[in-house]
Coordinates of C-alpha atoms in Angstrom, one line a residue:
M1 CA 18.9 20.1 -24.1
G2 CA 19.6 17.6 -21.8
P3 CA 21.3 14.3 -22.4
S4 CA 20.1 11.9 -25.4
F5 CA 19.7 7.8 -25.3
D6 CA 20.3 5.3 -27.2
P7 CA 16.6 3.7 -27.6
T8 CA 18.3 0.3 -28.3
A9 CA 19.8 0.5 -25.2
L10 CA 16.2 0.1 -23.4
R11 CA 14.1 -2.3 -23.4
T12 CA 10.0 -1.8 -23.3
G13 CA 7.1 -3.7 -21.7
P14 CA 6.3 -6.1 -19.5
A15 CA 8.9 -7.2 -17.4
Q16 CA 9.8 -10.9 -16.8
A17 CA 9.2 -12.4 -14.0
I18 CA 12.6 -13.4 -13.0
G19 CA 12.0 -15.8 -10.1
A20 CA 12.3 -15.2 -6.5
T21 CA 14.9 -12.4 -5.7
A22 CA 17.9 -13.1 -3.2
S23 CA 16.2 -11.2 -0.5
A24 CA 13.0 -13.5 -1.1
Q25 CA 15.2 -16.4 -1.2
A26 CA 17.0 -15.1 2.5
A27 CA 13.7 -14.6 4.0
S28 CA 12.3 -18.6 3.2
G29 CA 15.6 -19.5 5.2
A30 CA 15.1 -16.8 7.7
N31 CA 15.9 -18.8 11.2
S32 CA 14.4 -15.8 13.3
D33 CA 11.9 -13.5 13.1
S34 CA 14.8 -10.6 13.0
E35 CA 16.0 -11.9 10.1
F36 CA 12.8 -12.7 8.4
I37 CA 12.0 -9.2 9.2
E38 CA 15.2 -7.7 7.8
A39 CA 14.9 -9.6 4.4
V40 CA 11.4 -9.0 3.7
A41 CA 11.8 -5.1 4.8
L42 CA 15.0 -5.5 2.2
E43 CA 12.4 -6.7 -0.9
S44 CA 9.6 -4.4 0.3
G45 CA 12.0 -1.8 -0.9
L46 CA 12.4 0.0 3.0
L47 CA 16.1 -0.5 3.4
A48 CA 18.4 0.1 0.6
E49 CA 19.6 4.1 -0.4
Q50 CA 18.1 5.9 -3.2
S51 CA 19.6 7.2 -6.1
Q52 CA 17.7 10.0 -8.0
L53 CA 17.6 10.5 -11.6
A54 CA 18.0 14.5 -12.7
D55 CA 14.8 15.6 -13.8
S56 CA 16.2 16.4 -17.2
T57 CA 16.5 13.1 -17.5
V58 CA 13.6 11.8 -17.0
L59 CA 12.0 14.7 -19.6
V60 CA 14.0 13.0 -21.7
L61 CA 12.7 9.8 -21.6
L62 CA 9.0 11.1 -21.8
E63 CA 9.9 12.7 -24.6
Q64 CA 11.9 9.8 -26.8
F65 CA 9.0 7.4 -25.1
Y66 CA 6.0 8.7 -24.8
G67 CA 5.8 12.2 -26.7
L68 CA 5.4 14.0 -23.5
K69 CA 7.1 17.5 -22.7
G70 CA 5.8 20.0 -20.0
K71 CA 7.2 21.2 -17.0
L72 CA 8.0 18.6 -14.5
I73 CA 7.1 19.0 -11.1
R74 CA 9.0 16.6 -8.1
I75 CA 6.0 14.9 -5.5
P76 CA 8.1 13.2 -2.4
T77 CA 7.2 9.4 -1.8
E78 CA 8.6 6.4 -0.3
K79 CA 10.0 4.5 -2.7
D80 CA 9.2 5.6 -5.9
E81 CA 10.3 8.9 -7.8
T82 CA 7.3 10.9 -8.7
F83 CA 6.7 13.3 -10.6
R84 CA 3.5 15.3 -11.3
L85 CA 3.9 16.5 -15.4
R86 CA 2.0 19.1 -17.2
N87 CA 2.1 18.9 -20.7
G88 CA -0.3 22.0 -22.4
G89 CA -3.9 21.1 -20.5
E90 CA -3.3 17.3 -19.8
T91 CA -1.5 16.5 -16.4
Y92 CA 0.1 13.1 -16.0
L93 CA 1.2 11.1 -12.5
V94 CA 4.9 9.9 -14.0
K95 CA 6.6 7.0 -12.1
V96 CA 10.0 5.2 -11.7
S97 CA 11.1 2.7 -9.7
P98 CA 13.7 2.2 -7.5
T99 CA 17.0 0.4 -8.5
D100 CA 16.5 -2.3 -5.4
E101 CA 12.6 -3.2 -6.6
D102 CA 12.8 -6.2 -8.8
P103 CA 10.7 -5.0 -12.4
A104 CA 8.9 -8.0 -12.0
I105 CA 7.0 -6.8 -8.8
V106 CA 6.3 -3.3 -10.9
Q107 CA 4.9 -5.5 -13.4
L108 CA 2.8 -7.0 -10.8
Q109 CA 1.1 -3.4 -10.5
T110 CA 1.2 -2.4 -13.8
A111 CA -1.1 -6.2 -14.7
C112 CA -3.2 -5.6 -11.9
M113 CA -4.0 -1.8 -13.2
D114 CA -4.7 -3.5 -16.6
H115 CA -7.0 -5.9 -15.6
L116 CA -9.0 -4.3 -14.1
E117 CA -9.2 -1.8 -17.0
R118 CA -10.2 -4.3 -19.4
T119 CA -12.8 -6.1 -16.9
A120 CA -14.0 -3.3 -14.2
P121 CA -13.5 -0.1 -16.7
E122 CA -16.7 1.4 -14.2
L123 CA -14.4 1.6 -11.5
P124 CA -12.2 4.7 -10.8
V125 CA -9.2 3.2 -11.0
Q126 CA -6.3 5.1 -12.5
R127 CA -5.8 4.5 -16.0
L128 CA -1.9 3.7 -17.5
V129 CA -0.9 5.4 -20.2
R130 CA 0.8 3.7 -23.1
S131 CA 4.1 4.4 -24.5
L132 CA 4.5 5.1 -28.0
G133 CA 5.3 1.5 -29.2
G134 CA 2.6 0.6 -27.2
D135 CA 3.6 -1.3 -23.9
P136 CA 2.4 0.0 -20.7
Q137 CA 6.0 0.4 -19.2
V138 CA 9.3 1.6 -20.3
L139 CA 12.7 -0.2 -18.5
I140 CA 15.8 1.6 -18.2
P141 CA 18.8 -0.1 -17.5
A142 CA 20.5 0.6 -14.1
P143 CA 24.1 1.5 -14.1
E144 CA 24.2 0.5 -10.4
G145 CA 21.4 -1.7 -8.3
P146 CA 20.4 -5.2 -8.8
F147 CA 17.9 -3.9 -11.1
D148 CA 16.7 -2.0 -14.0
R149 CA 14.2 0.9 -13.4
V150 CA 10.5 0.8 -14.7
L151 CA 9.3 3.8 -16.3
R152 CA 5.4 4.5 -15.7
V153 CA 3.2 7.1 -17.6
M154 CA -0.1 7.3 -15.7
R155 CA -3.2 9.7 -16.1
F156 CA -3.5 12.1 -12.9
M157 CA -7.1 12.1 -11.6
P158 CA -8.2 15.4 -10.0
G159 CA -10.1 15.2 -6.4
D160 CA -9.9 15.8 -3.1
L161 CA -7.7 12.7 -0.6
L162 CA -10.5 11.1 1.6
A163 CA -7.9 11.7 4.2
T164 CA -8.7 15.3 4.0
H165 CA -12.7 15.3 4.3
E166 CA -14.6 14.7 7.3
A167 CA -16.9 11.9 6.1
S168 CA -20.3 11.1 7.0
A169 CA -21.5 7.5 8.0
G170 CA -22.8 6.8 4.5
Q171 CA -20.1 8.3 2.8
L172 CA -17.8 6.1 4.5
Q173 CA -20.1 3.0 4.2
L174 CA -19.7 3.8 0.5
V175 CA -15.8 4.2 0.9
G176 CA -16.2 0.1 1.9
S177 CA -18.6 -0.4 -0.8
S178 CA -16.0 0.7 -3.3
L179 CA -13.4 -1.6 -1.7
A180 CA -15.3 -4.7 -1.8
R181 CA -16.1 -3.7 -5.7
L182 CA -12.7 -3.1 -6.1
G183 CA -12.1 -6.9 -4.8
L184 CA -14.6 -8.6 -6.6
A185 CA -12.9 -7.6 -9.6
L186 CA -9.7 -8.8 -8.5
Q187 CA -11.0 -12.2 -8.0
D188 CA -10.0 -13.8 -10.9
F189 CA -6.9 -11.9 -11.4
D190 CA -3.4 -13.8 -10.9
H191 CA 0.4 -12.6 -11.4
P192 CA 3.8 -15.0 -11.0
R193 CA 4.4 -12.5 -8.5
A194 CA 1.5 -12.3 -6.8
D195 CA 2.5 -14.3 -3.6
R196 CA 5.7 -11.1 -3.1
L197 CA 6.9 -10.1 0.2
L198 CA 5.7 -7.5 2.0
L199 CA 6.3 -6.3 5.3
W200 CA 2.7 -4.5 5.5
D201 CA 1.6 -8.0 4.6
L202 CA -0.7 -8.6 7.9
K203 CA -0.1 -12.9 6.9
H204 CA 3.5 -11.7 8.4
F205 CA 2.5 -9.8 11.4
H206 CA 3.1 -12.8 13.9
R207 CA 6.7 -12.8 13.2
M208 CA 7.6 -8.6 14.0
R209 CA 7.8 -8.9 18.0
P210 CA 11.5 -8.1 17.6
L211 CA 10.0 -4.6 16.7
L212 CA 9.2 -4.4 20.5
D213 CA 13.0 -4.0 20.8
H214 CA 12.6 -0.8 19.0
V215 CA 9.7 0.3 21.6
D216 CA 11.0 2.4 24.7
A217 CA 7.7 3.5 26.4
Q218 CA 6.2 0.4 28.2
Q219 CA 2.7 1.0 28.3
Q220 CA 3.4 1.2 24.5
R221 CA 4.5 -2.1 24.8
S222 CA 2.1 -3.4 26.7
L223 CA -0.3 -2.1 24.7
A224 CA 1.5 -4.1 21.7
E225 CA 2.1 -7.5 23.5
D226 CA -1.8 -7.5 23.9
I227 CA -2.7 -7.1 20.1
L228 CA 0.4 -9.5 19.2
D229 CA -1.0 -12.0 21.7
R230 CA -5.1 -11.6 20.4
F231 CA -3.5 -11.5 17.0
D232 CA -1.7 -14.8 17.4
E233 CA -4.7 -16.4 19.5
I234 CA -7.6 -15.6 16.9
V235 CA -6.3 -14.9 13.4
V236 CA -3.2 -16.9 13.1
P237 CA -5.0 -20.3 13.5
L238 CA -7.0 -19.1 10.7
L239 CA -4.6 -18.4 8.4
D240 CA -4.8 -21.3 6.4
T241 CA -8.9 -21.1 6.0
L242 CA -9.1 -17.3 5.1
T243 CA -10.4 -16.1 1.8
S244 CA -7.4 -15.2 -0.4
Q245 CA -6.5 -13.4 -3.6
V246 CA -4.8 -10.5 -4.9
V247 CA -5.7 -7.6 -3.1
H248 CA -5.2 -3.4 -3.4
G249 CA -3.2 -3.7 0.0
D250 CA -3.4 0.0 0.6
F251 CA -6.8 1.4 0.3
S252 CA -5.7 4.1 2.7
P253 CA -7.5 7.7 2.7
F254 CA -4.9 9.1 1.5
N255 CA -5.0 6.6 -1.8
I256 CA -8.5 7.3 -2.3
L257 CA -9.9 10.1 -4.2
V258 CA -13.7 11.3 -3.2
D259 CA -16.0 14.5 -4.1
P260 CA -19.0 14.8 -1.7
D261 CA -21.2 15.9 -4.4
R262 CA -21.1 13.0 -6.1
P263 CA -23.9 10.2 -5.4
D264 CA -20.9 7.2 -5.7
Y265 CA -18.2 9.7 -3.6
V266 CA -15.6 7.5 -4.8
T267 CA -13.9 8.9 -7.5
G268 CA -10.7 7.4 -7.7
I269 CA -8.4 4.9 -6.4
I270 CA -4.7 5.4 -6.8
D271 CA -1.6 4.0 -5.9
F272 CA -0.9 -0.4 -6.5
G273 CA 2.0 0.0 -4.9
D274 CA 1.0 -2.8 -2.0
V275 CA -0.6 -5.1 -4.6
V276 CA -0.2 -8.4 -3.2
R277 CA -2.2 -12.0 -2.7
T278 CA -3.4 -12.3 0.9
P279 CA -6.6 -12.9 2.8
V280 CA -9.1 -10.4 2.0
I281 CA -9.8 -9.3 5.8
F282 CA -6.3 -7.6 5.3
D283 CA -7.3 -5.0 2.9
V284 CA -10.4 -4.2 4.7
S285 CA -8.0 -3.7 7.7
V286 CA -5.9 -1.2 6.1
T287 CA -9.1 1.1 5.6
M288 CA -10.0 0.2 9.0
A289 CA -7.0 0.8 10.7
N290 CA -6.7 4.7 9.5
L291 CA -10.0 5.1 11.1
L292 CA -9.4 3.7 14.3
G293 CA -9.8 6.4 16.9
A294 CA -10.8 9.2 14.6
D295 CA -13.7 10.0 17.2
P296 CA -12.1 9.5 20.3
A297 CA -15.5 9.3 22.1
S298 CA -16.5 6.7 19.5
P299 CA -13.0 5.0 18.4
W300 CA -14.5 1.6 16.4
K301 CA -17.3 4.3 14.5
H302 CA -15.8 5.4 11.6
A303 CA -14.1 2.1 11.2
L304 CA -17.6 0.4 11.8
H305 CA -19.3 2.1 9.1
V306 CA -16.4 1.4 6.1
M307 CA -17.1 -2.6 6.9
E308 CA -20.5 -2.5 7.1
G309 CA -20.2 -0.8 4.1
Y310 CA -18.1 -3.6 2.6
R311 CA -20.6 -6.1 4.0
G312 CA -23.3 -5.0 1.9
I313 CA -21.2 -5.8 -1.6
R314 CA -19.5 -8.9 -0.2
P315 CA -20.4 -10.2 2.6
L316 CA -17.9 -12.2 5.1
P317 CA -18.4 -15.1 7.3
H318 CA -18.4 -14.7 11.1
P319 CA -15.3 -16.2 11.9
E320 CA -13.6 -13.7 9.3
L321 CA -15.2 -10.8 11.0
E322 CA -13.7 -11.4 14.3
A323 CA -10.3 -11.9 13.1
L324 CA -11.0 -8.8 11.0
I325 CA -11.5 -6.5 14.7
V326 CA -8.2 -7.8 15.6
S327 CA -6.8 -7.7 12.1
A328 CA -7.6 -3.6 12.5
Q329 CA -5.9 -3.1 15.3
A330 CA -2.9 -5.0 14.2
R331 CA -2.2 -3.1 11.1
L332 CA -2.5 0.3 13.1
L333 CA 0.2 -1.5 15.4
L334 CA 2.3 -2.7 12.4
R335 CA 2.6 1.0 11.0
A336 CA 3.2 2.4 14.8
L337 CA 6.0 -0.6 15.0
I338 CA 7.4 -0.1 11.5
T339 CA 7.8 3.3 12.1
Q340 CA 10.0 3.1 15.4
W341 CA 12.4 0.6 13.7
R342 CA 12.6 2.7 10.9
A343 CA 14.1 5.7 13.6
S344 CA 16.2 3.4 15.0
Q345 CA 17.5 2.7 11.2
L346 CA 17.7 6.1 10.7
P347 CA 19.2 7.9 13.2
Q348 CA 18.9 11.6 11.2
R349 CA 15.0 11.2 11.0
R350 CA 14.5 9.6 13.9
D351 CA 12.9 12.8 15.9
Y352 CA 10.3 13.0 12.5
L353 CA 9.6 9.4 12.3
L354 CA 8.5 9.4 15.9
S355 CA 6.8 12.7 15.6
H356 CA 4.6 10.8 13.4
S357 CA 3.9 7.7 15.4
K358 CA 2.7 9.1 18.4
P359 CA -0.8 10.1 17.4
D360 CA -0.9 5.9 16.1
W361 CA 0.1 4.9 19.5
D362 CA -2.9 7.7 20.4
R363 CA -5.1 6.2 18.7
L364 CA -4.8 2.5 19.4
A365 CA -5.1 3.4 23.4
A366 CA -8.3 4.7 23.0
T367 CA -9.4 2.1 20.6
A368 CA -8.0 -0.8 23.5
A369 CA -9.6 1.4 26.2
A370 CA -13.0 1.2 24.6
P371 CA -15.6 -1.6 24.5
A372 CA -14.7 -4.0 22.0
P373 CA -17.2 -4.3 19.4
R374 CA -19.0 -7.8 18.7
L375 CA -21.5 -9.5 16.5
P376 CA -23.6 -8.3 15.2
F377 CA -21.2 -5.2 15.0
T378 CA -22.8 -1.6 15.3
P379 CA -21.3 1.7 14.7

């Protein structure tokens, strides 16, 4: 048998919003962009060393608070400890937040999923499993670290990732329309921590120039500087006027489940870990960025199919469309820059991380070499 737990030592239910974290306060008072990046990265959970709970401990917690037993399989992820639990004929996804993530931010993600289940049950969004006490999450005291940890259980969604499927033009339009419907369902959602600081949020992209210090290749650096310059010129002047709301934040091919035999194609939307209030075009940018350069002969084609599907459900004003083209490239560049930076922070993983950033640089170069799309957009 595993270790036992005193249920009175744990608190269940929604975590209270506890105000700005130290990293958020540091970011607001940062005197330089470099200080800002460090502070936002800390709040985004990209700097701290993560400690792991023993699998046996997780199993005890699952039985105690959810009445679940079964076989636990650990899934490697960037921040959360993530597991697949097989319980008879049922399969669940189990997540435990790290000790450096404010439970109020986790509760933002939980509240977002709850909102969608109540107000848009037709959307194929991953569903939370309630604890025996009827709560969507369980708060676990952590002996080390600034915050308690949050345990959540979700229904496991079967299906193929969009990343593993060669989608047709029509299927990519369905991806775009699914994102638009998701955004519309979140228009009236709000939360005390919706304005969290997130390194992946393009609201902050214009402050990311210090990351260029970690780019050694002159050709890559020139490409990055050009995208940063165009973002400053076209997007930054619009930041205060762009339509903003809480968005999924990571509608990427690795968080979209599809079935080519289904007429609606998109059968699952997972991972709400990057939920944030930001301009809606930055939400579209994530999906487009992941498709830029997928066809070297026509680098913009796949991304524009997604955008057309999105616009068919949720039209965008002309200035926002122009900004979207730049922000799609900016999002792909941001991923390459963050990967380069993390390689400098984690020398033991440098080669691995740099190998993963190379395709992004290649796709950015292919996209930059192709004629930029013009209004009206055509694939």
